[in-house]
XYZ file of C-alpha atoms in Angstrom:
616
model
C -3.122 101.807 21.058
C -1.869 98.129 20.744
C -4.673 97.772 17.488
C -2.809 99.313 15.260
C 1.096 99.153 17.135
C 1.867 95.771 18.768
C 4.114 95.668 21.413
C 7.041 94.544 19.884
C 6.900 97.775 17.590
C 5.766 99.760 19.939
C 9.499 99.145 22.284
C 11.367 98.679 19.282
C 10.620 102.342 18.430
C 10.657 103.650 21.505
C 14.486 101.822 21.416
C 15.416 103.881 18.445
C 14.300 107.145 20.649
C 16.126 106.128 23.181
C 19.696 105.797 21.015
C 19.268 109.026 19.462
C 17.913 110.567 22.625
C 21.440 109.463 24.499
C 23.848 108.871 22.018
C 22.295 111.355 18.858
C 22.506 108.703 16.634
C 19.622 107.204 14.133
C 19.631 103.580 14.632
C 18.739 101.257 11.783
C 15.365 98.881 11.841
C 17.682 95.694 11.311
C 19.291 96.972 15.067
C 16.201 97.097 16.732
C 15.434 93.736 16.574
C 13.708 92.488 19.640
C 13.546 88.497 20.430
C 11.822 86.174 22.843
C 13.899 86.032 26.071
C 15.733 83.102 27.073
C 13.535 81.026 29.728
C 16.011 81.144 32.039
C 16.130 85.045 32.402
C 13.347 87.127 33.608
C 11.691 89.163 31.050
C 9.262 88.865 28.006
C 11.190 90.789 25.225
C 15.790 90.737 24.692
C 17.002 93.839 23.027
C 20.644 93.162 21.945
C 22.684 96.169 22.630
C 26.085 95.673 21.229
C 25.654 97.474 17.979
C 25.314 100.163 20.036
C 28.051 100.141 22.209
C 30.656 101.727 19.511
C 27.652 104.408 19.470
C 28.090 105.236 23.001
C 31.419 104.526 23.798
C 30.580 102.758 26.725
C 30.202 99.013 27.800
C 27.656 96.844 26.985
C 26.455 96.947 30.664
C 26.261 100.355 30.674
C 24.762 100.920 27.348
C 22.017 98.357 28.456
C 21.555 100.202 31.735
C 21.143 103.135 30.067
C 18.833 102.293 26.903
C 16.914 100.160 29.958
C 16.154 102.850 32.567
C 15.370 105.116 29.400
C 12.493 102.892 28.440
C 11.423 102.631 31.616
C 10.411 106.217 32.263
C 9.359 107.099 28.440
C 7.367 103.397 27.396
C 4.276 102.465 28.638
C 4.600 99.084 27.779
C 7.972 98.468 29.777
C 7.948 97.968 33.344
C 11.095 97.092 34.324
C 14.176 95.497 33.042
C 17.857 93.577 33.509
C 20.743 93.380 32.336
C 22.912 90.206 31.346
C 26.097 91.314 29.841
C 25.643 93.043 26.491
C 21.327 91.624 26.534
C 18.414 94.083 27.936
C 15.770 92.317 29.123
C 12.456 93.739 29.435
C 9.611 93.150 31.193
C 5.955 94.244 29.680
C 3.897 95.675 32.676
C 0.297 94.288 33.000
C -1.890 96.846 31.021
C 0.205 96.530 28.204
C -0.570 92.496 28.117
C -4.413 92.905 28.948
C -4.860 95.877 26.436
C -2.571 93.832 23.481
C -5.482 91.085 24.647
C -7.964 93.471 23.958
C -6.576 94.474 20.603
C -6.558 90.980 19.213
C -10.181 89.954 20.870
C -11.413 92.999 18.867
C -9.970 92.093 15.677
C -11.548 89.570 13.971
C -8.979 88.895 10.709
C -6.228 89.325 13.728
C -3.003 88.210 11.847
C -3.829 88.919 8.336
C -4.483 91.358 5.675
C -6.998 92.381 2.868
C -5.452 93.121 -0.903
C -6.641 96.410 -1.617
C -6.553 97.650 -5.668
C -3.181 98.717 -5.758
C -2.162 95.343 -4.653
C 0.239 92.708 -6.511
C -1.855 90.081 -8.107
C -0.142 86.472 -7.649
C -0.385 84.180 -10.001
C 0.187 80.194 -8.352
C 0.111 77.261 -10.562
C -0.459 73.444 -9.046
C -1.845 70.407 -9.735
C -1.028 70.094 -13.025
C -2.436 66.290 -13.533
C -2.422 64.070 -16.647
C -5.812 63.015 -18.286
C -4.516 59.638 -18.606
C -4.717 58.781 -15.008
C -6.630 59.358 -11.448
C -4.823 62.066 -8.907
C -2.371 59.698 -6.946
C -0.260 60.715 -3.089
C 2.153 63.154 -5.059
C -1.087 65.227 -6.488
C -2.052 65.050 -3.109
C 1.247 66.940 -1.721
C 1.128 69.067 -4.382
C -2.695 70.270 -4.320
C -2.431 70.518 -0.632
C 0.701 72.669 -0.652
C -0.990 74.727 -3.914
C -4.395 75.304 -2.000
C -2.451 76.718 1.086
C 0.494 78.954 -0.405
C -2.459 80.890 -1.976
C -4.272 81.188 1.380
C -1.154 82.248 2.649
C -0.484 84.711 0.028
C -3.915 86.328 0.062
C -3.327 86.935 4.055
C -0.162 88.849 3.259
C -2.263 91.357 1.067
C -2.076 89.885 -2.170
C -4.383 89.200 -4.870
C -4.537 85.803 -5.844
C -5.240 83.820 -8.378
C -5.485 79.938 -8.718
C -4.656 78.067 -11.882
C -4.088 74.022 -13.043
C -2.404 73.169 -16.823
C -3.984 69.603 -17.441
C -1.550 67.817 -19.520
C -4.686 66.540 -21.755
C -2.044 65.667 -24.890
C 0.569 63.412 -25.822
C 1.797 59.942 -26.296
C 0.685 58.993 -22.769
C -3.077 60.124 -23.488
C -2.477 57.773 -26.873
C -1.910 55.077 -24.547
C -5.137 54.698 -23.029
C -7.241 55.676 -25.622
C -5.366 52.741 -27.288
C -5.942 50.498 -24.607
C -9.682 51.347 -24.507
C -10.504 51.083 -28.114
C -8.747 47.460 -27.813
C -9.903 45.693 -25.012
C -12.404 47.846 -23.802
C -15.918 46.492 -25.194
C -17.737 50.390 -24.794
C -16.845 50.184 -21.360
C -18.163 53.604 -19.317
C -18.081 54.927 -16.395
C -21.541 54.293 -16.100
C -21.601 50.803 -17.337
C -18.561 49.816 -14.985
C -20.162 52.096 -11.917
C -16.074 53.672 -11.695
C -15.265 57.238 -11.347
C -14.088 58.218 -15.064
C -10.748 59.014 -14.033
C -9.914 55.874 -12.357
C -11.928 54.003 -15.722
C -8.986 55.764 -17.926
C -5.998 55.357 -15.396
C -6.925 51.315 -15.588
C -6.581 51.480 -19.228
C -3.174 53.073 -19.199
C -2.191 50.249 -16.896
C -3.338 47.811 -19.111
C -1.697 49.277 -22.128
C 1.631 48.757 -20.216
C 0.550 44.900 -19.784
C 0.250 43.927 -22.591
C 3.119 46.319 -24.173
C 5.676 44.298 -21.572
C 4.341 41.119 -23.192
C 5.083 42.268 -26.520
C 8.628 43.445 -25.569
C 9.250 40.065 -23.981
C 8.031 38.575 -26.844
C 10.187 40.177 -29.399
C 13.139 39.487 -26.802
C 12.731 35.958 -27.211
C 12.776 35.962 -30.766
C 16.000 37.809 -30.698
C 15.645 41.058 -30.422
C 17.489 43.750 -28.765
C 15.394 45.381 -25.553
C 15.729 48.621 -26.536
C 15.074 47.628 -30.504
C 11.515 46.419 -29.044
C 10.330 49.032 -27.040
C 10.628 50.735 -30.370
C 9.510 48.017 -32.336
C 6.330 46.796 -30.447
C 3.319 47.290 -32.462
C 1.482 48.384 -29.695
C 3.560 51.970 -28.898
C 3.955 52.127 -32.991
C 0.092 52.342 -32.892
C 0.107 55.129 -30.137
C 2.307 57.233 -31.973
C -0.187 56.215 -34.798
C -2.938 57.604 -33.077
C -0.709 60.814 -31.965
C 0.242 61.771 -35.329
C -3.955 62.019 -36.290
C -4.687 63.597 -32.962
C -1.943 66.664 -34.346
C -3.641 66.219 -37.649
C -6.948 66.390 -36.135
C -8.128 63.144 -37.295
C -12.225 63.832 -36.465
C -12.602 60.225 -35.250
C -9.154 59.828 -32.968
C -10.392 63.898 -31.319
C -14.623 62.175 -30.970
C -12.356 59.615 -29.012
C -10.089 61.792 -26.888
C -12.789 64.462 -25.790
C -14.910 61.818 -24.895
C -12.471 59.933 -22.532
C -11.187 63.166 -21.301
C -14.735 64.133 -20.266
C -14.933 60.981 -18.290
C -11.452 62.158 -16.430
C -12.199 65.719 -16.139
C -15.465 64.667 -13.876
C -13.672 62.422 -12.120
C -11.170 64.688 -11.096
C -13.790 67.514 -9.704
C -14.897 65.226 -7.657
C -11.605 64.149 -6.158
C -10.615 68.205 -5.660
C -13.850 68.824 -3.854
C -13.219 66.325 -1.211
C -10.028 67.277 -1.217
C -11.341 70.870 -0.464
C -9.310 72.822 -3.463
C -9.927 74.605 -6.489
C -9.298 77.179 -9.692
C -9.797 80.296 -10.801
C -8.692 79.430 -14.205
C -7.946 76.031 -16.009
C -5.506 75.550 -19.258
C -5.206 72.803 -20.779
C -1.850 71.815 -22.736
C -4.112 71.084 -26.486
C -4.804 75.014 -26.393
C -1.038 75.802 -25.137
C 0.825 74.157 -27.037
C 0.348 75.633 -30.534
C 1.045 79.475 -28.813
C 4.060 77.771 -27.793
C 5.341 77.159 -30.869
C 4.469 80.400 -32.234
C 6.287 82.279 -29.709
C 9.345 80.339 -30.108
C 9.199 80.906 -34.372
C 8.964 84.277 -32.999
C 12.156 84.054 -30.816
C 13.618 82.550 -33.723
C 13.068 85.442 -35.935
C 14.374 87.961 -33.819
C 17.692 86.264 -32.745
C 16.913 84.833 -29.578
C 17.060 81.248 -30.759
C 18.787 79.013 -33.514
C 18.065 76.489 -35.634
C 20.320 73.744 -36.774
C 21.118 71.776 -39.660
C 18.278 69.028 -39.037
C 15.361 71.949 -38.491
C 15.413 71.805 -34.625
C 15.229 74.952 -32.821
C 17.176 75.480 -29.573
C 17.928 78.179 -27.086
C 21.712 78.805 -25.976
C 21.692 79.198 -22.545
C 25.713 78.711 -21.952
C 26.330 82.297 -21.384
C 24.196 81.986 -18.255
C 26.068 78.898 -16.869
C 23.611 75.942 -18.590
C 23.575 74.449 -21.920
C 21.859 74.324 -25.164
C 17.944 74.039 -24.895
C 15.896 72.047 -27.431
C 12.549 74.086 -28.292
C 11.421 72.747 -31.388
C 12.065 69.151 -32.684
C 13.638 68.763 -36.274
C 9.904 67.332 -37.086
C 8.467 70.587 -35.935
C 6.601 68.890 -32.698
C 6.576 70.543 -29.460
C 8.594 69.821 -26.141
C 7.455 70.607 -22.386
C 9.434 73.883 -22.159
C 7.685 74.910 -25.609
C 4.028 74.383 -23.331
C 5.339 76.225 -20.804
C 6.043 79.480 -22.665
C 2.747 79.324 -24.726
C 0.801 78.846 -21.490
C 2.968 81.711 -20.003
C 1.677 83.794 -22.598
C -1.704 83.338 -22.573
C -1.545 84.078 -18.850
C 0.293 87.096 -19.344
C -2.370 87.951 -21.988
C -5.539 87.005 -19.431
C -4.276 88.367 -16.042
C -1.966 91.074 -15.274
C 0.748 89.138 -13.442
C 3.187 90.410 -10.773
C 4.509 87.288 -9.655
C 4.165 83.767 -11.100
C 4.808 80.838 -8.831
C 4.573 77.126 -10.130
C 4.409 74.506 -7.638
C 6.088 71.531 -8.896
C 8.368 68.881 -7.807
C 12.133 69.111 -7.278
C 12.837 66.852 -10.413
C 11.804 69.880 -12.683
C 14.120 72.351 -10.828
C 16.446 72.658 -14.016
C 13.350 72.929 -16.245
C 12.148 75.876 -14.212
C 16.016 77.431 -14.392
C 15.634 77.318 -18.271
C 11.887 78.368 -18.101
C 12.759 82.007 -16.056
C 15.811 82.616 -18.589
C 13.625 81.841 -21.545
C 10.755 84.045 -20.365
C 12.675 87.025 -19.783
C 14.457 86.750 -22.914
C 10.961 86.947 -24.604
C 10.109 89.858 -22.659
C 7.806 88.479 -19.528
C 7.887 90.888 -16.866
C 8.217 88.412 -14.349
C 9.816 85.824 -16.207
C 13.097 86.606 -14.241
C 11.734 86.480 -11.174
C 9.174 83.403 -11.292
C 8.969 81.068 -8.116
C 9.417 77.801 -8.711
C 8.115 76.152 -5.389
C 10.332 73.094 -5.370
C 8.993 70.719 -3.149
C 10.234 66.843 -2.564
C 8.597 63.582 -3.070
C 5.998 62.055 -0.990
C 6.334 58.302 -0.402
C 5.082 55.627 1.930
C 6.365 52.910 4.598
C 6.419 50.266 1.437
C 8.255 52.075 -1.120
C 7.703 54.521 -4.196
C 4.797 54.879 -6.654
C 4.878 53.374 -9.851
C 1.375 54.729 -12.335
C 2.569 52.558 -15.124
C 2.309 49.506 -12.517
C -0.689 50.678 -11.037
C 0.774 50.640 -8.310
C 0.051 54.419 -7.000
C -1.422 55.256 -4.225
C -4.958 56.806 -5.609
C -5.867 59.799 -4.046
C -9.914 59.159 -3.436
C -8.728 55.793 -1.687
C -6.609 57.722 0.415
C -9.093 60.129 1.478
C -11.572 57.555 2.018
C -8.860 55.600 4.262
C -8.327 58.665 6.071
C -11.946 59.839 6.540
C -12.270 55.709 8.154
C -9.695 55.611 10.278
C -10.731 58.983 11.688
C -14.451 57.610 12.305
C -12.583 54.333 14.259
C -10.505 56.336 16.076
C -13.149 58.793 16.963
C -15.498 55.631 17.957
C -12.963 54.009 20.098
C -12.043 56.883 22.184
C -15.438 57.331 22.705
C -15.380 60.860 21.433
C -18.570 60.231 19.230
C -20.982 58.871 22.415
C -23.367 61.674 22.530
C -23.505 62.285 18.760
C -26.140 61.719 15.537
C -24.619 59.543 13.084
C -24.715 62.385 10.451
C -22.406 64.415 12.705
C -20.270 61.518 13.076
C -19.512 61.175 9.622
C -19.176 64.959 9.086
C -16.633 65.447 11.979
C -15.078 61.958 10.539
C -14.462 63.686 7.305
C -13.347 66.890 8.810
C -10.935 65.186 10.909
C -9.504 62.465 8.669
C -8.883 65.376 6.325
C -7.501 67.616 8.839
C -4.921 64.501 9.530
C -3.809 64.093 5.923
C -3.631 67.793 5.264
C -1.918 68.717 8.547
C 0.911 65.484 8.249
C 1.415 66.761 4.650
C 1.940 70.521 5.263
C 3.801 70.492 8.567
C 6.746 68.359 6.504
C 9.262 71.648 4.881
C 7.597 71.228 1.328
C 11.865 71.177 0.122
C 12.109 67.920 1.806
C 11.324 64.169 0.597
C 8.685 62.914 3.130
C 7.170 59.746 4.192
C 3.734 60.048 5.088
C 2.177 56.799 7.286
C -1.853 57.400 7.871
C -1.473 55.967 11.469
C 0.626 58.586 12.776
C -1.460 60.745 10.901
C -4.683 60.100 13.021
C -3.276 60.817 16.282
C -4.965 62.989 19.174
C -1.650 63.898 20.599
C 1.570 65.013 19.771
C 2.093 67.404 16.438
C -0.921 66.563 14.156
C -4.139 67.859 12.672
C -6.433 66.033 15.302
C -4.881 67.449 18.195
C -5.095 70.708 17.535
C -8.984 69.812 16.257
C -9.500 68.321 19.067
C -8.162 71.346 21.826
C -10.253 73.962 19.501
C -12.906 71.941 19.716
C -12.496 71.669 23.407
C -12.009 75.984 23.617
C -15.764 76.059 21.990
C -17.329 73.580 24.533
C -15.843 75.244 27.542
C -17.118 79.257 25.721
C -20.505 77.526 25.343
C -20.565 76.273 28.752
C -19.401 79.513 29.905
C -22.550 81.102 27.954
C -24.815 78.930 29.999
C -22.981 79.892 33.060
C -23.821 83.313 31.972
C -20.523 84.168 32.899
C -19.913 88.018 31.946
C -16.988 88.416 29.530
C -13.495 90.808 29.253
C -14.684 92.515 26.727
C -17.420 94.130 27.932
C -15.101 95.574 30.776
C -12.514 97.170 28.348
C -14.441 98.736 25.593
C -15.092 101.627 27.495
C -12.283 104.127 28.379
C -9.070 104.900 26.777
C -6.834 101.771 25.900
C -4.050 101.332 28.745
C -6.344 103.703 31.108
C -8.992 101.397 30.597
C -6.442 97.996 30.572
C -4.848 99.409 33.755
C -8.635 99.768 35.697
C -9.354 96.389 34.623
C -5.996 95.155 36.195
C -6.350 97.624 39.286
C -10.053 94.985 40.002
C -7.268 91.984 39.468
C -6.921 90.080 43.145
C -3.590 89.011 41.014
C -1.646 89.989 38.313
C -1.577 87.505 35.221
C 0.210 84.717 35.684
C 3.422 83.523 33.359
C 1.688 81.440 31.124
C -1.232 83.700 30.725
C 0.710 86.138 29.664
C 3.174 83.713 27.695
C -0.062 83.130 25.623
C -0.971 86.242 24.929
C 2.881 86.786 23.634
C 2.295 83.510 21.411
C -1.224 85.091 19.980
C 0.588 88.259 19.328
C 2.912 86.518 16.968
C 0.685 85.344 14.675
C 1.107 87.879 11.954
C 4.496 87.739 12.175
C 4.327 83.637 11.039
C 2.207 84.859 8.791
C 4.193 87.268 6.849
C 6.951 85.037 7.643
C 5.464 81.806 5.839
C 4.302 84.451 2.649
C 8.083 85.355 2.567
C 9.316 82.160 2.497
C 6.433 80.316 0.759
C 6.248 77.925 3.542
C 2.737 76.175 4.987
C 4.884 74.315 7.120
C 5.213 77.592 9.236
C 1.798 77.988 9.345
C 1.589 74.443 10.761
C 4.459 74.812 13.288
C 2.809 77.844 14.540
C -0.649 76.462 15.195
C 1.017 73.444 17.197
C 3.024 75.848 19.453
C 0.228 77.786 20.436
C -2.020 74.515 20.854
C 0.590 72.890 22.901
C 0.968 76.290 25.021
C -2.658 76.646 25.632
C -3.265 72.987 26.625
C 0.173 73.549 29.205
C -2.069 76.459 30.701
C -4.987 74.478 30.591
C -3.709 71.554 32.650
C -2.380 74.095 35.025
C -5.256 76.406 35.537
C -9.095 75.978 35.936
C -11.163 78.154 33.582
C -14.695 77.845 34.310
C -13.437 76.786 37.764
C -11.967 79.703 38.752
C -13.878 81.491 41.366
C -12.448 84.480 40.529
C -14.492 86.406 37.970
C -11.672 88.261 36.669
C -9.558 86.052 36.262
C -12.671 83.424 35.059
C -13.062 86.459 32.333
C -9.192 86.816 31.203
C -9.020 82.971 30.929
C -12.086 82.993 28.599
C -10.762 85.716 26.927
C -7.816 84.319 26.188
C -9.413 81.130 25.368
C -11.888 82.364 22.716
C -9.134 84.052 20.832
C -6.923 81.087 20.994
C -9.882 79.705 18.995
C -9.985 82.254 16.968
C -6.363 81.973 15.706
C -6.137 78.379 15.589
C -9.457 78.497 12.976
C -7.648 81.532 10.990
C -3.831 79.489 11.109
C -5.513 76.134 10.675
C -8.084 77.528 7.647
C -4.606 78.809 6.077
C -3.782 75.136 5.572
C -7.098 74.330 4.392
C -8.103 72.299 7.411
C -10.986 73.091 9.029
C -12.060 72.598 12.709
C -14.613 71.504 14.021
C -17.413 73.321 16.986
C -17.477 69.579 19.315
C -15.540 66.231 18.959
């Protein structure tokens, strides 16, 4: 039965029989490879037969002819094919469509997979935000695409879990706290009614204010620009305060758990709206030091050097890069230092298969150095770590600046979004009948479902530019349309449950798979039409994008997919009446079909971390 053999295996096997049976020769999986047929040729499913034309030592016609009629009189599923040079195409008889239907209305995780114990346990780092400043566009991208490559991964069969490093040390913390001690007057989140984060992220801001003014000021007196960055009392008191925070000064850590309090609520609240989360949070203070460690450690066994000024390095020339500083001459800590003590304390906390950072395309060398340097310390998966490069978001108006505050904050986004989506909603007159509490929810659900959807559909490799208008859209390839059509499949199954209207599945359950299919389709006045069965082909692929999207670590799969089949069932929808139809067998394959287009959309869609909603 089509549950546990779709069709595509079932013919590709029944292929393979067919080359031994007339030509006694195994033919390999990679051979077998069945793909859509061309529009222009009858036939649901191409087998290319010129790798085995050597096989039989006849012509491609021939072969076809003969691999064809073979099929034919030992597969169920085929009913009849052609021939186009060295193609077969094949044609899937009836039953086989209505009982693959069947299979996929009575599966409801249809496309995916559960991790069972023996299964690889994925580890997926993202977000990775600093504590001196609120989650801006680029968090956005990179939560979003975080969020969903574990989704995908757990539907592939993996265990999963979710962690964030908060970059909660360093001169740029320094800054603000700075800032705040200076011109700040006590100021809270409370006091000031702003979200902590954003409280912080102003200070930083204002640090690099008035530091400008002190650079320009030192200018005019004669000094060299780069002379008074350096020179500017105000970064010589940050590095001030950084050397006490490493000492543990009591009154510069009161200072910097307190403000990173304020941040760390501020950014729960911007990842639930945004709809993400974590299994496990590190934070670079309690990294750091086990980086260190592990690197004297390297050191002591050979792996590393250290040179005349006390600096410890890594060379990395026999593997085609260069030199790698670890450990500055004053015994401080660099990025790549973090990295390995967080790696370890992972490796110590989880038992990882498979590590994969999400983090922009400007750290691809860093992660090249990162892989070499884990393995070399003996990391089981150092070698292979993913480093899921993705590109930079910007807008119509240019990049993001955080030191000009001039970012594009992520709450303000999501509150534009979450607007615009209640406007849009109002002046299409899609809210008319509602309460105003459902208007807001299916506002939020919708505004999100535009930002997420416009995000993930973009190839994460690629630089994107992301405009909110085109974003909100209830046409064309975006979140909102394909809302909008599930949310149109639910009205017309609840109407159908008024109607009483009896459904497939009650006719199919009984009997023996294709016997059963085949009665169903013997009460048929018709057979199924092309684009029925053109959706049930496009429902059937779903696991394949699926698997697909975990192989290549790509949402935007996922996203591509769930427009296709939207698109496909609104073409069948404009062309044939559901509830309409005064046919009740057909009326029962169309809501069939319907429902389970549903069904996928919610599973492809939830993937992304969209969800959809019951009415618009």
């Amino acid at each position: 039965m089509f549950k546990e053999m779709n069709i595509e295996t079932l013919i590709s096997q029944a292929a393979g029989e067919a080359v031994k049976a007339l030509y006694g020769v195994e033919a390999s999986e990679k051979m077998l490879q069945l793909q859509k047929t061309r529009s222009e040729f009858e036939g649901n499913l191409t087998l290319v037969v010129f790798p085995f034309v050597k096989m039989a030592r006849k012509s491609p016609e021939q072969t076809a002819q003969e691999i064809g009629q073979y099929l034919v009189e030992h597969c169920s599923a085929v009913e009849k094919y052609n021939v186009v040079k060295g193609f077969l195409n094949l044609s899937v008889g009836q039953g086989a469509w209505l009982q693959l239907l069947q299979a996929i209305d009575q599966d409801d995780h249809f496309g995916t997979k559960s991790a069972n114990e023996d299964a690889p346990l994925v580890m997926i780092e993202y977000s990775s935000p600093n504590t001196n400043k609120p989650l801006h566009l680029g968090h956005v991208r990179n939560n979003l695409l975080g969020w969903s490559l574990a989704k995908i991964m757990e539907a592939n069969g993996n265990k999963v879990v979710k962690t964030n490093i908060v970059n909660d040390r360093g001169i740029h913390i320094c800054k603000s706290m700075l800032a705040w001690l200076k011109y700040g007057n006590g100021e809270t989140p409370e006091s000031s009614g702003k979200k902590g984060d954003h409280l912080i992220g102003d200070y930083y801001v204002l640090f690099d204010k008035h530091y400008r003014e002190e650079i320009k000021e030192l200018v005019a007196q004669g000094m060299d620009e780069e002379k008074a960055k350096q020179e500017a009392p105000l970064i010589k008191e940050a590095h001030e305060m950084l050397v006490k925070w490493e000492q543990n000064d009591p009154e510069v850590r009161a200072l910097w758990e307190k403000m990173n309090s304020w941040v760390y609520a501020g950014f729960d609240e911007t990842y639930k709206k945004m709809g993400v989360s974590f299994d496990k949070i590190y934070y670079e203070s309690q990294t750091y030091l086990r980086g260190k460690a592990k690197v004297e450690e390297g050191l002591q066994k050979g792996l590393f050097f250290r040179k005349d000024d006390g600096s410890v390095w890594a060379d990395l020339t026999d593997a085609g890069l260069d030199q790698k500083l670890l450990l500055r001459s004053d015994g401080t800590s660099v990025y790549m230092t973090q990295d390995i003590g967080t790696a370890e304390m992972r490796f110590q906390d989880y038992p990882i298969d498979k590590m994969i950072y999400v983090v922009g395309n400007e750290q691809n060398y860093h992660f090249q150095v990162l892989s070499l340097l884990l393995d070399r310390l003996g990391f089981k998966w150092g070698k292979d770590l993913v480093h899921f490069s993705y590109g930079m978001v910007e807008l119509p108006n240019g990049k993001m600046k955080s030191r000009e505050g001039t970012v594009v904050d992520a709450d303000d986004l999501m509150a534009l979004m979450v607007d615009d989506a209640y406007k849009t909603s109002m002046e299409l007159g899609k809210f008319d009948d509602m309460t105003e509490e459902e208007r807001r929810d299916i506002a939020r659900i919708v505004g999100m479902g535009a930002l997420k959807y416009f995000i993930l559909k973009v190839d994460a490799r690629k630089n994107m530019l992301f405009n909110p208008e085109e974003s909100i859209d209830f046409n064309g390839n975006t979140g909102p349309f394909i809302q909008y059509t599930h949310a149109r499949i639910r009205s017309i199954l609840r109407k159908s449950e008024e109607m009483k209207v009896k459904e497939l599945a009650t006719a199919v359950t009984e009997g023996d798979g294709m016997a059963a299919a085949n009665s169903l389709l013997s009460t048929l006045h018709s057979p199924l039409n092309p684009k029925e069965i053109e959706l049930i082909q496009k429902m059937n692929e779903f696991g394949a994008a699926v698997e697909q999207a975990g192989k290549d670590y790509s949402p935007s799969g996922i996203a591509n997919y769930c427009y296709e089949l939207t698109k496909l069932f609104n073409q069948f929808y404009h062309d044939y009446s559901i509830l309409n139809e005064s046919d009740e067998q057909k009326r029962n394959v169309r809501l069939v079909l319907a429902r389970n287009v549903a069904k996928i959309i919610k599973s492809g869609m939830g993937l992304l971390g969209i969800e959809v909603p019951e009415r618009m």
